[in-house]
Short mmCIF file of C-alpha atoms in Angstrom, two decimals:
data_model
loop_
_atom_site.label_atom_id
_atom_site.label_comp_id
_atom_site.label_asym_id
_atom_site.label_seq_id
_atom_site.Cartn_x
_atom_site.Cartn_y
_atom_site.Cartn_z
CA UNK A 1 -20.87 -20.22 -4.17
CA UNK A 2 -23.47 -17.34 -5.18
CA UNK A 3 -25.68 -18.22 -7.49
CA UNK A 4 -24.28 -21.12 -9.87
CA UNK A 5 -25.52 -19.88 -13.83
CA UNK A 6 -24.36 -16.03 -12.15
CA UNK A 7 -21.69 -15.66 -13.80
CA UNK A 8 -22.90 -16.75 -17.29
CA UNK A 9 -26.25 -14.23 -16.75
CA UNK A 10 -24.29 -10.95 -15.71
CA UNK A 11 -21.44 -9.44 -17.21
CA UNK A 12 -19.02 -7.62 -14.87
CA UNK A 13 -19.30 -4.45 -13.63
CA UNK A 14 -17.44 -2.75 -11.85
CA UNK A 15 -17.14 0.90 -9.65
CA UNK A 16 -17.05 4.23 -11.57
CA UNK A 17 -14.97 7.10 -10.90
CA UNK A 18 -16.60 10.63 -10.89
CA UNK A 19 -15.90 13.40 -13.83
CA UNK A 20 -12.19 14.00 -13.92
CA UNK A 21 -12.75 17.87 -14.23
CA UNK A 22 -14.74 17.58 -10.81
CA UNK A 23 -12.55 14.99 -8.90
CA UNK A 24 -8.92 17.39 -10.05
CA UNK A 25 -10.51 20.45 -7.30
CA UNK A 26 -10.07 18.87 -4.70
CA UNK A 27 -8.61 15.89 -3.17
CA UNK A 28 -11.28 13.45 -2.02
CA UNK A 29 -12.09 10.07 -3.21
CA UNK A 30 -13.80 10.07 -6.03
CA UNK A 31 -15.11 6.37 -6.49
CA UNK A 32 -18.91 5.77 -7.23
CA UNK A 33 -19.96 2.74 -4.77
CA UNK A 34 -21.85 -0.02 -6.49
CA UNK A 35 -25.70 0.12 -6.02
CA UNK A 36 -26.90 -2.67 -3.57
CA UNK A 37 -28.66 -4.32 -6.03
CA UNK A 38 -25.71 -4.31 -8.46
CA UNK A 39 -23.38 -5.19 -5.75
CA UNK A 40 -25.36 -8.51 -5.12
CA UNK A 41 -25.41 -9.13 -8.58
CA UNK A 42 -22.02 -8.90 -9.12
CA UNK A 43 -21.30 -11.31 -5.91
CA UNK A 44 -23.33 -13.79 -7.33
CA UNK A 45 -21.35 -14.15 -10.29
CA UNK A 46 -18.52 -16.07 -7.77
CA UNK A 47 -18.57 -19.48 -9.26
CA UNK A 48 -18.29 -22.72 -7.95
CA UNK A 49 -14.68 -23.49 -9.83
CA UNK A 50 -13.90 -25.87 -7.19
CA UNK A 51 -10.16 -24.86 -6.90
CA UNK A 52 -10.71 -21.20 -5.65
CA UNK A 53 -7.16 -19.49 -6.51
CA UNK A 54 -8.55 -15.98 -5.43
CA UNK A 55 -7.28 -17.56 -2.15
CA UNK A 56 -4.21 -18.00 -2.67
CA UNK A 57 -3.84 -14.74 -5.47
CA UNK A 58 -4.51 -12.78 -1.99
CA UNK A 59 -1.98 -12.73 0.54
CA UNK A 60 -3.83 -12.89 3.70
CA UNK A 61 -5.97 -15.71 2.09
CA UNK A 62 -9.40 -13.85 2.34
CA UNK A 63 -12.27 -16.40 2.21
CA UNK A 64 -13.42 -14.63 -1.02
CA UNK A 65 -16.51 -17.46 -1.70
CA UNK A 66 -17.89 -17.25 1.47
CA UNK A 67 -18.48 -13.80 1.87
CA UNK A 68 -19.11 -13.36 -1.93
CA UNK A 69 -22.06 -16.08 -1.25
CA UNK A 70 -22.99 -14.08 1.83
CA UNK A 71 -23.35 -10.96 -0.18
CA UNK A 72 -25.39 -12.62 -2.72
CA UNK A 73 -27.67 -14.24 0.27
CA UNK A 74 -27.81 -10.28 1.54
CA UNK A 75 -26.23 -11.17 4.51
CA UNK A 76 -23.55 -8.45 5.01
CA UNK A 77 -23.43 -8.78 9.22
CA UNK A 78 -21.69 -12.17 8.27
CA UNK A 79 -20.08 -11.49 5.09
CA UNK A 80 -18.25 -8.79 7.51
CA UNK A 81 -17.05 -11.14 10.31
CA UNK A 82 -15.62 -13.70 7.71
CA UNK A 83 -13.71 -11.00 5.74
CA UNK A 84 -12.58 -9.62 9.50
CA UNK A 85 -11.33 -13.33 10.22
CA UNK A 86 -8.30 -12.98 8.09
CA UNK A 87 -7.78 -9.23 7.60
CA UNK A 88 -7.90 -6.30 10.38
CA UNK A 89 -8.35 -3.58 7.47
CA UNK A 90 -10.68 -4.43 4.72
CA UNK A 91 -11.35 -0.60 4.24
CA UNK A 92 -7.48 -0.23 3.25
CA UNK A 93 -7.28 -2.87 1.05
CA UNK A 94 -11.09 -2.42 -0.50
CA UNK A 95 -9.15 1.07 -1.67
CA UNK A 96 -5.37 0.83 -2.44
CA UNK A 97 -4.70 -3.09 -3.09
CA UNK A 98 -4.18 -4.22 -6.90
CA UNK A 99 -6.12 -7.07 -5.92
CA UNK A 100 -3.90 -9.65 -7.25
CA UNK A 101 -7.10 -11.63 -6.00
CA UNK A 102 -8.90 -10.91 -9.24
CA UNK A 103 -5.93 -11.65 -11.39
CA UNK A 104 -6.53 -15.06 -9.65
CA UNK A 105 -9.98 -15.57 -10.13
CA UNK A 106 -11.19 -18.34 -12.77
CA UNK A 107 -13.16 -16.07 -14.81
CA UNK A 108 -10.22 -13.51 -15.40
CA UNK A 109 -9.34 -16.42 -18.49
CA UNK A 110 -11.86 -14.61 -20.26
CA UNK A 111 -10.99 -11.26 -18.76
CA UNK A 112 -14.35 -11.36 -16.59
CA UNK A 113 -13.10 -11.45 -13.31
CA UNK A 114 -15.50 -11.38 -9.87
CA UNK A 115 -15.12 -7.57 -8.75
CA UNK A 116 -13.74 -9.06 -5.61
CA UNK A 117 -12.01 -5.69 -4.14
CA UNK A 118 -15.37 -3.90 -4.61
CA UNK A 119 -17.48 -6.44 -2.80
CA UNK A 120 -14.63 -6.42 0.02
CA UNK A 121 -15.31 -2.56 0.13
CA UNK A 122 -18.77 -2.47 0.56
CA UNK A 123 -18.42 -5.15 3.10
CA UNK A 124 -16.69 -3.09 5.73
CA UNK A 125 -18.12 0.27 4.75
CA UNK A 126 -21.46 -1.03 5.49
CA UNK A 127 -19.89 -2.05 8.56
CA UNK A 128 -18.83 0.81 10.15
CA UNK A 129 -22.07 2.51 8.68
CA UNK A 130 -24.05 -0.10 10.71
CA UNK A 131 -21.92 -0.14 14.01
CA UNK A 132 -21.83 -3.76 13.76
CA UNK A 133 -17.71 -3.18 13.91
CA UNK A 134 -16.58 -2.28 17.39
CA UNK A 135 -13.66 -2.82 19.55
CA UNK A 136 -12.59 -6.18 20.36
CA UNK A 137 -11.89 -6.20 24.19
CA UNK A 138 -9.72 -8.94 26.27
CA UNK A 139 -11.43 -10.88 28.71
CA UNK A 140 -7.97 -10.52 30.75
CA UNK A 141 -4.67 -9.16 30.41
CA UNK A 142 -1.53 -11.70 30.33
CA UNK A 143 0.82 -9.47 31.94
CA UNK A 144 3.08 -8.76 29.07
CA UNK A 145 3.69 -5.80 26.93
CA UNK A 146 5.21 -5.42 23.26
CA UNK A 147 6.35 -2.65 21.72
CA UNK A 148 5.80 -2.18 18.42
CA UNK A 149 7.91 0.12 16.21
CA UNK A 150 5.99 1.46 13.02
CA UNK A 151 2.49 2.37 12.89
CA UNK A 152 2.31 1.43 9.32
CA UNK A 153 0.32 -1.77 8.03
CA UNK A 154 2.16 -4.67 9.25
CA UNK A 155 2.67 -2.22 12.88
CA UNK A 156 -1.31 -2.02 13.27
CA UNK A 157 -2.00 -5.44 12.14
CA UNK A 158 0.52 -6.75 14.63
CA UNK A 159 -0.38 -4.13 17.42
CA UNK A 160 -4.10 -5.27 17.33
CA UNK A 161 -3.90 -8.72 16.99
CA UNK A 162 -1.37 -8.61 19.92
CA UNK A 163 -3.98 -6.59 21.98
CA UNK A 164 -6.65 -8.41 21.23
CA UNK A 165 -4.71 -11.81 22.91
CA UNK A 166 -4.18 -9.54 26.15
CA UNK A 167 -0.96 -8.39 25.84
CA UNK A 168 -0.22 -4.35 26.75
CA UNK A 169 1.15 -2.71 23.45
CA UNK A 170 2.49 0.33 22.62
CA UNK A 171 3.32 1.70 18.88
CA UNK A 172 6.00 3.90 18.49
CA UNK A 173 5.43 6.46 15.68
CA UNK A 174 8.64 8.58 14.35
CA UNK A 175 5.86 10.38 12.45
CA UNK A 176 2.77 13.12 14.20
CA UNK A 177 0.40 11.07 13.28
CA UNK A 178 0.23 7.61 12.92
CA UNK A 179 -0.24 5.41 9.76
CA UNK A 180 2.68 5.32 7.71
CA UNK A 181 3.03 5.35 4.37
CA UNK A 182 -0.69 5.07 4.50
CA UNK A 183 -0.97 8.15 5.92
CA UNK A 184 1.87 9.85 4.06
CA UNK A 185 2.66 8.02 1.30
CA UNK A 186 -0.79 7.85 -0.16
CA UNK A 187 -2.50 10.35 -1.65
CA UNK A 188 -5.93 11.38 0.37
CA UNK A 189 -7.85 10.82 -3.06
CA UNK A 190 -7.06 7.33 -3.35
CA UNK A 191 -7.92 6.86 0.63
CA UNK A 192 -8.64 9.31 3.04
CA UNK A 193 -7.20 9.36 6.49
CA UNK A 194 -10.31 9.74 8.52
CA UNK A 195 -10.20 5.73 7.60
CA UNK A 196 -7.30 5.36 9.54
CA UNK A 197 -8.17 7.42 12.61
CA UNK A 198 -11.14 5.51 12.85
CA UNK A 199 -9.04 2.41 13.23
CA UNK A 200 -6.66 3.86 15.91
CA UNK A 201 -9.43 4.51 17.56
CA UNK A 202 -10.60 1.34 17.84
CA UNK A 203 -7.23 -0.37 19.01
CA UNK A 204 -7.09 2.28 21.66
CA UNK A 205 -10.06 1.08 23.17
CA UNK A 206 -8.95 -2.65 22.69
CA UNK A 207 -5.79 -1.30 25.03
CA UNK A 208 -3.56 0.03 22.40
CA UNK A 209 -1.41 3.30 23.15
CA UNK A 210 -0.20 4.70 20.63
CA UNK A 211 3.47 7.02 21.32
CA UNK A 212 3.70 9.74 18.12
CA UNK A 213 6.69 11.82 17.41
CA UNK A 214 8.86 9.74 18.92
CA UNK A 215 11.80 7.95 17.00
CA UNK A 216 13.33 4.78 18.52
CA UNK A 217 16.62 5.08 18.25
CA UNK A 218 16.61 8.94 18.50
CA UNK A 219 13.94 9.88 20.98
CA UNK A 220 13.97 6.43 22.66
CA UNK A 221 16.75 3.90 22.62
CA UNK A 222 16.40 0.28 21.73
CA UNK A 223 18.19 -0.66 24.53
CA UNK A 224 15.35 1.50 26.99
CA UNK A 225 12.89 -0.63 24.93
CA UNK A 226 14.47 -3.66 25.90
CA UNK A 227 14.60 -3.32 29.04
CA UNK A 228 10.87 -2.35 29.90
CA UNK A 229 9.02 -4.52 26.81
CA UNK A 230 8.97 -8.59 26.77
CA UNK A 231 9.19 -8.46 23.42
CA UNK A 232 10.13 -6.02 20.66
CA UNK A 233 8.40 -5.83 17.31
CA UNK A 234 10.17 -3.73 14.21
CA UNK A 235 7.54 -2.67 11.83
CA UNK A 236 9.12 0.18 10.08
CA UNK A 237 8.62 -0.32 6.89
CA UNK A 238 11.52 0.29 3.87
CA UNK A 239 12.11 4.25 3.94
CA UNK A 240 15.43 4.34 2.21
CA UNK A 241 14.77 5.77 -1.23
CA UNK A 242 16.43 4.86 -4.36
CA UNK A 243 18.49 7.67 -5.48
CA UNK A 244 19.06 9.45 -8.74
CA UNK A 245 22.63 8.81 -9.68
CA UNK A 246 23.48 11.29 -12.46
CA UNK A 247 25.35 15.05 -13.16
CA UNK A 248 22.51 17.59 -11.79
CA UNK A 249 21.02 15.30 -9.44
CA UNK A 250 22.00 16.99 -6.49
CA UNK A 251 19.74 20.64 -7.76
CA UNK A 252 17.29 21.79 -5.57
CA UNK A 253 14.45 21.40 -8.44
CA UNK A 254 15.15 16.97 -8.02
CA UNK A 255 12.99 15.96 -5.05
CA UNK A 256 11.97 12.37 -3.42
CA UNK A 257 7.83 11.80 -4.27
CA UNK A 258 7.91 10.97 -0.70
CA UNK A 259 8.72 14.53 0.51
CA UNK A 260 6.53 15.86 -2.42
CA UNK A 261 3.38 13.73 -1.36
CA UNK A 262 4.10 13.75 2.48
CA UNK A 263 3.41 17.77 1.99
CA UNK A 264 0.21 17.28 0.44
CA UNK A 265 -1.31 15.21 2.96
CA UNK A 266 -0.51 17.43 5.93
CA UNK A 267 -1.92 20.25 4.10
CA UNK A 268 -5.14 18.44 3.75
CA UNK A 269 -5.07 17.63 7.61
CA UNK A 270 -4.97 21.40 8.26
CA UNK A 271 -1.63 21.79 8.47
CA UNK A 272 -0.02 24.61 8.32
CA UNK A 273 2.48 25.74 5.29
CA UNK A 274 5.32 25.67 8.17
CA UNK A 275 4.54 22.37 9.75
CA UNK A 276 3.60 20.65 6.21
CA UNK A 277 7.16 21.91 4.86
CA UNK A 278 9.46 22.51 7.11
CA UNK A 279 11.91 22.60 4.26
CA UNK A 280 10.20 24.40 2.23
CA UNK A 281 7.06 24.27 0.19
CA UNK A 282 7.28 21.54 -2.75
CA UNK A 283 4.58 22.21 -5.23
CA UNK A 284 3.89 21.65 -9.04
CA UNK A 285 1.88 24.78 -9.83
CA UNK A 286 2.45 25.99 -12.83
CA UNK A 287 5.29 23.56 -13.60
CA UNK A 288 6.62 20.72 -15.72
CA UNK A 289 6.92 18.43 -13.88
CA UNK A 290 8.73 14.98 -14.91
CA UNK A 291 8.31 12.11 -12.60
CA UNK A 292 10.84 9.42 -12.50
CA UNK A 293 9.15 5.91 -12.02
CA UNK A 294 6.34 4.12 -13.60
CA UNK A 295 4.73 2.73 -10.15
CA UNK A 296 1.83 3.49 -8.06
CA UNK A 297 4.23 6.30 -6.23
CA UNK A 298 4.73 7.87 -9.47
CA UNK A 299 0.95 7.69 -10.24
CA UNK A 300 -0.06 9.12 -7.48
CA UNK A 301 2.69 12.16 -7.98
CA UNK A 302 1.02 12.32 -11.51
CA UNK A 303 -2.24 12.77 -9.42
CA UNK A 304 -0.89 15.07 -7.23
CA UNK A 305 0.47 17.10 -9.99
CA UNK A 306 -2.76 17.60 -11.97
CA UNK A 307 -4.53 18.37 -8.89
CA UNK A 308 -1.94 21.23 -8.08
CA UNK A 309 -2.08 22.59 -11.20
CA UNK A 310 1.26 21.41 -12.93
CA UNK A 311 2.07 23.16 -16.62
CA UNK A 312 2.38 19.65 -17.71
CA UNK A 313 3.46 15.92 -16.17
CA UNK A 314 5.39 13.64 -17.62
CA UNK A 315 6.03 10.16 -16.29
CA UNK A 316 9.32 8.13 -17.30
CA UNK A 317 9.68 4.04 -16.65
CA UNK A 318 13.24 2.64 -17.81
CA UNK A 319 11.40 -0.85 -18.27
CA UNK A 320 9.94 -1.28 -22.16
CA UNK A 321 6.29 -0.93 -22.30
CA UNK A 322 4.45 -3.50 -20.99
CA UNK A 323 1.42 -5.52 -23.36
CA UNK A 324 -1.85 -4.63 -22.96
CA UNK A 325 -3.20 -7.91 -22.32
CA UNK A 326 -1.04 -10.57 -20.80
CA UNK A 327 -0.59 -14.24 -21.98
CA UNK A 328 -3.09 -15.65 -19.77
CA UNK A 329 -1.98 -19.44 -20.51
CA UNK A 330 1.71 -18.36 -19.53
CA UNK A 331 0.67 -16.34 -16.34
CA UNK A 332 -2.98 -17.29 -14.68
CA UNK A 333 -3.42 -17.54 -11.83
CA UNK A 334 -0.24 -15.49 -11.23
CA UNK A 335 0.19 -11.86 -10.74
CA UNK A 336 0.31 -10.56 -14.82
CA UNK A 337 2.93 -8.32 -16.45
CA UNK A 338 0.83 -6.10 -18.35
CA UNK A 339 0.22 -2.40 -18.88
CA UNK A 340 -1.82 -0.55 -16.57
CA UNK A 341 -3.48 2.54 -16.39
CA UNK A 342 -4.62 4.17 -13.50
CA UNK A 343 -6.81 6.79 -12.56
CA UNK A 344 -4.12 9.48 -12.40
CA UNK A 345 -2.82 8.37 -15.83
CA UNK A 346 -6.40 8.83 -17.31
CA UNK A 347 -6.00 12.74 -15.35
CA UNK A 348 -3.80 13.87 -17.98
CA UNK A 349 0.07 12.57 -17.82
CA UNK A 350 2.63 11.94 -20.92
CA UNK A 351 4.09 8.47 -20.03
CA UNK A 352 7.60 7.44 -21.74
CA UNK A 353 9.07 3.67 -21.88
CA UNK A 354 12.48 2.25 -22.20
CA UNK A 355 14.00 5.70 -21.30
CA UNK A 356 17.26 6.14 -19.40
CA UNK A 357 17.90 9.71 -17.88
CA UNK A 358 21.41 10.78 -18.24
CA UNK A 359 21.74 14.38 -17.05
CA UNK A 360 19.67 17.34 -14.92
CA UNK A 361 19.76 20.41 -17.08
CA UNK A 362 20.08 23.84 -15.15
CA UNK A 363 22.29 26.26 -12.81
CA UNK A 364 20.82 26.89 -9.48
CA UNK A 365 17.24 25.92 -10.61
CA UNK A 366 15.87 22.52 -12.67
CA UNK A 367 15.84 23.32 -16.59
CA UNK A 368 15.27 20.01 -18.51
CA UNK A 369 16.63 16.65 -18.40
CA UNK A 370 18.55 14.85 -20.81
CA UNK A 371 17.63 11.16 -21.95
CA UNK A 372 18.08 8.42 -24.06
CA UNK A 373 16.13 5.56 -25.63
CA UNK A 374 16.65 1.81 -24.63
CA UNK A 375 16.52 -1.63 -25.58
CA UNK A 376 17.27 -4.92 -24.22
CA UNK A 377 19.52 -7.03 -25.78
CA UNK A 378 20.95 -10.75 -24.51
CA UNK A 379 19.27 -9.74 -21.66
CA UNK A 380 21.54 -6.17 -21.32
CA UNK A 381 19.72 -2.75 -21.57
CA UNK A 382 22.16 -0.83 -24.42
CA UNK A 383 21.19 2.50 -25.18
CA UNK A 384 19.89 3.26 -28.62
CA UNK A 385 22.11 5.42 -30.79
CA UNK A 386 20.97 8.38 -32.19
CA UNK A 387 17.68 8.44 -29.46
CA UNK A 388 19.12 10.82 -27.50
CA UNK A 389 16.39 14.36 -26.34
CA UNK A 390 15.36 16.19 -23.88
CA UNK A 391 12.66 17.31 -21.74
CA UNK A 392 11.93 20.82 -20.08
CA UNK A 393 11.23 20.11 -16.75
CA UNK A 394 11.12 22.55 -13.40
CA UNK A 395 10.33 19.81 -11.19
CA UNK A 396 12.10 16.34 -10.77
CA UNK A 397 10.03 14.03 -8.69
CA UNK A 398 11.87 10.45 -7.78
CA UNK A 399 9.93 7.63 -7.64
CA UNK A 400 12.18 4.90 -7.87
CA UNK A 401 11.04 2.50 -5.63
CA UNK A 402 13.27 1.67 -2.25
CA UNK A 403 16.20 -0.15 -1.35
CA UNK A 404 15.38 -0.76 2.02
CA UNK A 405 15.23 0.13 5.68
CA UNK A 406 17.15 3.14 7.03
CA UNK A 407 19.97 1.83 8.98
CA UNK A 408 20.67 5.27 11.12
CA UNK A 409 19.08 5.26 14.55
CA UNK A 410 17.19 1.89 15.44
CA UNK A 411 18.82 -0.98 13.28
CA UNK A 412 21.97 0.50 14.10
CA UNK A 413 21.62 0.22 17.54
CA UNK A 414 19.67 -2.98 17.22
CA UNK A 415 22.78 -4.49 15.47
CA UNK A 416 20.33 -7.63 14.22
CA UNK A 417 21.47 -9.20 11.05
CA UNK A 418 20.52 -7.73 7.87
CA UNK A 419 20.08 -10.72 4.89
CA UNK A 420 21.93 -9.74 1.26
CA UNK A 421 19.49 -7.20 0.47
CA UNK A 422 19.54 -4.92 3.27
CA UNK A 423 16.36 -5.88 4.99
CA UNK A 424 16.36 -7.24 8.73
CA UNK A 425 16.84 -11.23 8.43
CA UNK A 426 13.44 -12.87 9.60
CA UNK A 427 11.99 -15.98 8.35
CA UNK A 428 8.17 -16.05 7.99
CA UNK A 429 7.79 -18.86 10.64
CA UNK A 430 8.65 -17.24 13.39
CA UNK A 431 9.89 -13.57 12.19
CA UNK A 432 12.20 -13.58 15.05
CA UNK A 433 15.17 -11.59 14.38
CA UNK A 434 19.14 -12.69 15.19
CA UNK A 435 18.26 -10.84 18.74
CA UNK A 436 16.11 -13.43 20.48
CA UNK A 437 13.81 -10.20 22.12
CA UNK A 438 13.15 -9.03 18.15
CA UNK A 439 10.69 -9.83 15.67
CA UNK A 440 10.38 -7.95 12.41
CA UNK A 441 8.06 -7.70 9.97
CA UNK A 442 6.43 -6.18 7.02
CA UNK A 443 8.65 -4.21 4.13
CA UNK A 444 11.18 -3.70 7.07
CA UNK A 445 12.04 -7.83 6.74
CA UNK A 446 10.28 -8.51 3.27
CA UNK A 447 11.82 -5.09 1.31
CA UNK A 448 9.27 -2.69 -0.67
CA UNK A 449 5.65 -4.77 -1.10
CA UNK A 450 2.08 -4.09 -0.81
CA UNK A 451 -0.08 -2.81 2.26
CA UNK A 452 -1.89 -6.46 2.39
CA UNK A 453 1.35 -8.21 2.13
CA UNK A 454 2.48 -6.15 5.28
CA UNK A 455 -1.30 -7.09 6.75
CA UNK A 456 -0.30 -10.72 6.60
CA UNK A 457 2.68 -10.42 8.00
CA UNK A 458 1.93 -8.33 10.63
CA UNK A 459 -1.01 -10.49 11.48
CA UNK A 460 1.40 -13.92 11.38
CA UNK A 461 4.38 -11.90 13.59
CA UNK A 462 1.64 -11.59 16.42
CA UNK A 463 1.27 -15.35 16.88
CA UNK A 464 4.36 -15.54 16.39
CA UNK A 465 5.06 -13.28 19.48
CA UNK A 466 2.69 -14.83 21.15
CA UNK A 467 3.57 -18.31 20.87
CA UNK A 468 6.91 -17.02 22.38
CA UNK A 469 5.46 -15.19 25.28
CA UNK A 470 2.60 -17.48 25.81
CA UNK A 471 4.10 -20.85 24.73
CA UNK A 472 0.97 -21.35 22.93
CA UNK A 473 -1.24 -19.22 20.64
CA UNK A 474 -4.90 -19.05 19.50
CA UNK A 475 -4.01 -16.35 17.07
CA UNK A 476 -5.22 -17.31 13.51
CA UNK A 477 -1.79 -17.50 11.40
#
């Protein structure tokens, strides 16, 4: 694969980001692309290790080598329809995956790894520069129709793949515009939408129609659905939020990142200060804001933040802080414990470890918060005496992570069994729910995960659907 001594004659390198002090005015992506030249270089340094683990580091098992090689070989046309073969959205994961793919690869032993994600990228960007990526028409139609609920991920992925085997599918979308946490959930400088409406647009010309602003189990009953769809696909990803359970949580100053990035995003698609926050506007202007979580949702409220013009951000994680460089004989080719830094962070953010917050300071408005120091002990987090302080904060942003799918509306009607963590019981042979009509898939039957773990699944529900429509499937798994 690539060019055999290429990886002993180049050293990695990897895309830039532009000047923070130009990137913080606005909020579009700010990633430098790799020059072609560089790019091939860097593709070349794939090795032949003869057990490939990038393959299996990535969940939809991208054919890394091959299209590495085909990059090298300047051969992008094909490069494209291998990376296509097992994922629908390269241009989503080329941006927001972690690329446990790298933390795979054979040359990350010596912290070298292939700048997989970035050769992905270029792939498909090229591609849709080119026009070489257009709808995928049915020859015929079989006569059957899925609904899909959730126009996240794992919804598209599904949706398409379904459409492209002939079946007539229609997404339900709670939300105006669809997406999902893609659209909402992630910040327009880490991927901007135009990305995904170029996608949509493509599936409605391979047959997909897409129903926004309209709730199943509010606007549309699952029962309605049942009756007029062969089969029934939820998608909705988990929405339910982990709460903040202490005094002087319940002050208006302590907000969900959810609500605080979902404003953001509208605003950038030209909405309007009503229609982006119908509650009210949620900004960090001029404030201190503290943001509880050390994730990629707190990151990108730290981004947010900076980019608003926040007094100051702080960013708490109850967990200790993580090593800089991991044990690589204890965790290669696994995913790695170790501390990262993202782009965000490197914005301008405090960030505090093993901290436990105990109480919201303030009346009617968001003063401080109290906290304490941590440590683990006998496997126990105890709180370390004496380490008590506390921060001035105006603006409480949760980013806790979620529990799981919102019951209310759909699964409640649904009534399919939920396995001991909330989630909507599916195994990932067949994803079919306790309701023989119902499949599920995606962080609505896996819990909180990654937009190419929700690719994968949404991709391996389809044949799974299919297989039970169709009795037989030429879907790739």
């Amino acid at each position: 694969m690539g060019k055999e001594t290429g990886f002993l004659e180049l050293d990695r390198q990897d895309r830039t980001y532009g000047p923070v002090d130009e990137r913080l005015k606005n909020y579009k992506e700010f990633v430098v692309p790799l020059s072609a030249e560089t790019l091939k270089g860097q593709a070349s340094r794939c090795m032949n290790c003869g057990v490939p683990h990038c393959h299996t580091g990535c969940p939809v098992n991208n054919i890394i080598p091959d299209w590495n090689h085909l990059v090298y070989e300047d051969d992008f046309r094909n490069a494209l329809q291998v990376l296509h073969s097992t994922n629908n959205f390269p241009e989503f994961t080329g941006r927001i995956c972690p690329a446990p793919c790298e933390a795979a690869c054979t040359l990350n032993l010596i912290d070298e790894p292939v700048t997989i994600k970035s050769i992905e990228c270029a792939i498909v960007d090229k591609g849709w520069s080119e026009g070489w990526i257009t709808p995928k028409i049915p020859e015929a139609k079989t006569g059957k129709s899925v609904a899909v609920v959730g126009s996240g991920p794992a919804g598209l992925a599904c949706a398409q793949q379904l459409a492209r085997a002939g079946h007539s599918v229609t997404v339900f979308e709670k939300n105006d515009r669809v997406g999902g946490l893609m659209r909402y959930g992630i910040p327009d400088f880490k991927m901007e939408k135009h990305l995904i409406n170029r996608r949509a647009a493509q599936m409605e010309a391979e047959g997909v129609t897409f129903r926004t602003s309209t709730e199943v189990g509010v606007n549309v009953s699952v029962s309605s659905l049942k009756e007029n769809y062969d089969a029934i696909v939820f998608a909705g990803g988990a929405e339910d939020a982990r709460k903040l359970q202490i005094p002087g949580a319940e002050l208006p100053g302590v907000r969900l990142a959810m609500e605080f990035l979902t404003q953001q995003n509208k605003r950038n698609a030209g909405d309007d200060e009503l229609r982006a926050a119908p509650r009210g506007s949620l900004t960090a202007t001029g404030k201190n804001v503290i943001v509880i979580g050390g994730g990629d949702t707190g990151s990108d409220c730290v981004g947010t933040s900076n980019r608003q013009g926040a007094k100051s951000v702080t960013q708490l994680e109850i967990m200790p802080k993580p090593p800089v460089h991991e044990d690589k004989g204890m965790s290669w080719p696994f995913w790695p414990l170790k501390l990262r830094t993202s782009s965000s962070h490197q914005e301008g953010a405090e960030r505090e470890w093993a901290v436990l917050t105990k109480r919201v300071v303030g009346d009617n408005d968001v003063k401080g918060l109290e906290c304490v120091r941590v440590e683990w002990k006998d496997g126990k987090m105890v709180e370390v005496e004496g380490s008590e302080f506390t921060l001035e904060a105006d603006l409480i942003l949760l980013a806790m992570g979620f529990v799981g799918p919102k019951k209310a509306g759909m699964l409640d009607q649904a009534a399919v069994e939920l396995d001991a963590r909330g989630n909507v019981k599916a195994d990932t042979q067949v994803y079919q729910t306790s309701d023989e009509q119902i499949w599920a898939c995606g962080d609505m039957r896996r819990g909180q995960s990654l937009v190419v773990w929700a690719i994968r699944e949404g991709r391996q529900c389809a044949r799974a659907v299919d297989e039970a429509l169709m009795g037989a499937s030429e879907l790739p798994r």
